[in-house]
Amino acid sequence: MITTEQIKELRDATGVSVMQCRKALEEAGGDREKAIIILRKKSKEVAEKKGDRTLASGVVASYIHAGGSVGTLVELSCETDFVARNEEFKKLAYDIAMHVAALNPEFLKLADIPQEIKDKVTAVFLPEVADKPKNMQGKILEGKLNAYFKERILLEQLFVKDQELTIQNLIEAAVQKFGEKLEVRRFTRFSIH
């Protein structure tokens, strides 16, 4: 039997609705960690279903690191003004801005990387796979490229405040929480160095 306390703890940890927390706990047989995994999976499904909605509102968040040597701006978009004014939504945008200041991503998503840069990086990794079996070279090269770019793409980076989530996971969870499509439209990082 799922207790009210278990539901409350899961809700406090995830911010997801009481009903969704109850369903996840029931599906997980009361195991909190399994319930969190179930909620993350559902977050991704919910985000995919809302993928074609129009983003008409949002917020620009800023973060200035102590000492003023690093600052960022992040535009986080949503569907309605109602969500854009929500304090938790603003906090999400601020957290992403802080993440950008800390990890300095170069690109928002893989599609934003110019082909010229992909070609240069491929040229660097090609000699490393030259002595591998021919039928494995493509897969090995792809793995090396993915690992290299993953560190430079905002949506694929591990969230600085929770290393179990990527920024994409964080946004998908927020889509489930707010019930709207959300998207980081762009970001900028300034640094005095």
C-alpha positions as MATLAB code, in Angstrom:
seq = 'MITTEQIKELRDATGVSVMQCRKALEEAGGDREKAIIILRKKSKEVAEKKGDRTLASGVVASYIHAGGSVGTLVELSCETDFVARNEEFKKLAYDIAMHVAALNPEFLKLADIPQEIKDKVTAVFLPEVADKPKNMQGKILEGKLNAYFKERILLEQLFVKDQELTIQNLIEAAVQKFGEKLEVRRFTRFSIH';
ca = [
       0.000    0.000    0.000;
       1.298    3.439   -0.970;
       1.253    5.929    1.900;
       0.506    9.628    1.766;
       4.010   10.250    3.144;
       5.609    8.344    0.237;
       3.601   10.395   -2.254;
       4.506   13.640   -0.479;
       8.235   12.758   -0.471;
       8.164   11.908   -4.196;
       6.227   15.089   -4.986;
       8.696   17.192   -2.979;
      11.597   15.549   -4.795;
      10.173   15.858   -8.312;
       7.523   18.601   -8.290;
       5.218   16.329  -10.292;
       1.487   16.190   -9.472;
       0.213   14.057   -6.594;
      -1.738   11.801   -8.974;
       1.283   11.143  -11.201;
       3.419   10.440   -8.107;
       0.821    7.970   -6.809;
       0.660    6.167  -10.184;
       4.463    5.987  -10.446;
       4.786    4.627   -6.895;
       2.076    2.038   -7.567;
       3.805    0.969  -10.782;
       7.141    0.762   -8.914;
       5.674   -1.249   -6.045;
       6.455    1.546   -3.568;
      10.152    1.812   -4.572;
      10.955    5.557   -4.622;
      14.004    5.257   -6.918;
      12.077    3.184   -9.470;
       9.211    5.686   -9.272;
      11.632    8.528  -10.106;
      12.868    6.589  -13.153;
       9.254    5.965  -14.236;
       8.456    9.683  -13.886;
      11.538   10.616  -15.963;
      10.470    8.206  -18.692;
       6.951    9.666  -18.678;
       8.427   13.202  -18.750;
      10.193   12.379  -22.013;
       6.964   10.949  -23.496;
       4.955   14.018  -22.416;
       7.602   16.350  -23.891;
       7.527   14.492  -27.222;
       3.714   14.766  -27.422;
       3.882   18.527  -26.893;
       6.713   18.975  -29.409;
       4.684   20.698  -32.112;
       3.050   23.336  -29.910;
       3.757   27.047  -30.402;
       5.957   28.847  -27.906;
       4.466   32.306  -27.462;
       5.874   33.338  -24.093;
       8.865   32.848  -21.835;
      11.491   34.533  -19.736;
      15.070   35.725  -20.027;
      17.114   34.803  -16.969;
      20.522   36.123  -16.031;
      23.224   34.808  -13.753;
      26.281   36.750  -12.635;
      28.923   34.667  -10.887;
      30.442   35.957   -7.637;
      33.000   38.606   -8.408;
      31.297   39.565  -11.647;
      33.809   37.862  -13.954;
      31.244   35.546  -15.614;
      27.681   36.309  -16.635;
      25.037   34.537  -18.697;
      21.675   35.156  -20.308;
      19.259   32.327  -21.128;
      15.968   32.574  -23.016;
      13.561   29.861  -21.816;
      10.330   29.743  -23.819;
       6.923   28.323  -22.937;
       3.403   28.375  -24.368;
       1.594   30.765  -22.024;
       2.157   33.874  -19.955;
       0.685   31.976  -16.999;
       3.674   29.592  -16.918;
       6.166   32.346  -17.777;
       5.150   34.233  -14.609;
       5.435   31.110  -12.432;
       8.271   31.367   -9.889;
       9.331   27.743  -10.437;
       9.610   28.394  -14.183;
      11.756   31.459  -13.510;
      13.888   29.379  -11.124;
      14.390   26.767  -13.860;
      15.591   29.472  -16.255;
      17.925   30.834  -13.562;
      19.315   27.349  -12.856;
      20.034   26.842  -16.561;
      21.735   30.252  -16.686;
      23.887   29.240  -13.697;
      24.704   25.951  -15.431;
      25.817   27.829  -18.566;
      28.114   29.998  -16.422;
      29.633   26.910  -14.776;
      30.079   24.569  -17.762;
      30.383   26.972  -20.697;
      28.566   24.994  -23.431;
      29.357   26.026  -26.986;
      26.162   24.813  -28.683;
      22.509   24.382  -27.745;
      21.979   21.097  -29.634;
      23.816   18.809  -32.051;
      22.089   20.344  -35.081;
      23.653   23.730  -34.190;
      27.219   22.501  -34.747;
      28.482   23.711  -38.141;
      29.569   20.961  -40.551;
      32.995   22.612  -40.791;
      33.588   21.994  -37.057;
      32.287   18.414  -37.307;
      34.703   17.792  -40.196;
      37.681   19.205  -38.256;
      36.918   17.087  -35.179;
      36.428   14.005  -37.358;
      39.855   14.617  -38.926;
      41.422   14.684  -35.453;
      39.820   11.366  -34.389;
      40.317    9.451  -37.681;
      43.949    8.486  -36.947;
      42.855    7.042  -33.583;
      40.581    4.498  -35.284;
      42.814    3.718  -38.297;
      44.348    0.624  -36.650;
      40.941   -0.786  -35.602;
      39.096   -3.440  -37.638;
      37.510   -1.862  -40.735;
      33.998   -3.020  -39.814;
      34.303   -1.318  -36.373;
      35.924    1.987  -37.395;
      32.651    3.800  -38.118;
      31.075    2.860  -34.776;
      34.223    3.704  -32.804;
      34.564    7.058  -34.574;
      30.888    7.842  -33.934;
      31.344    7.052  -30.227;
      34.382    9.328  -29.960;
      32.576   12.177  -31.757;
      29.479   11.800  -29.557;
      31.588   11.863  -26.383;
      33.510   14.928  -27.610;
      30.419   16.936  -28.560;
      28.307   15.819  -25.569;
      30.493   17.951  -23.312;
      29.939   20.991  -25.540;
      26.160   20.754  -26.135;
      23.989   22.406  -23.472;
      21.032   20.015  -23.736;
      23.309   16.959  -23.384;
      25.444   18.201  -20.486;
      24.886   16.790  -17.004;
      23.109   19.392  -14.875;
      25.586   21.049  -12.535;
      23.196   20.714   -9.542;
      22.212   17.073  -10.200;
      24.662   14.867  -12.092;
      21.958   12.256  -12.739;
      20.054   14.615  -15.068;
      20.992   16.229  -18.343;
      19.640   19.688  -19.127;
      17.288   17.949  -21.601;
      15.997   15.682  -18.764;
      15.484   18.775  -16.600;
      13.405   20.450  -19.315;
      11.390   17.271  -19.974;
      10.549   17.016  -16.252;
       9.438   20.655  -16.300;
       7.209   19.975  -19.332;
       5.477   17.281  -17.293;
       5.230   19.579  -14.266;
       3.891   22.656  -16.089;
       1.910   20.820  -18.781;
       3.379   22.936  -21.566;
       6.108   22.657  -24.152;
       9.304   24.359  -22.923;
      12.472   25.098  -24.832;
      15.775   26.851  -24.342;
      15.805   29.119  -27.385;
      19.284   30.570  -26.930;
      21.957   31.429  -24.428;
      24.989   33.686  -24.165;
      27.938   33.569  -21.809;
      30.217   36.524  -21.085;
      33.579   36.122  -19.405;
      36.368   38.478  -18.325;
      39.600   36.522  -18.896;
];
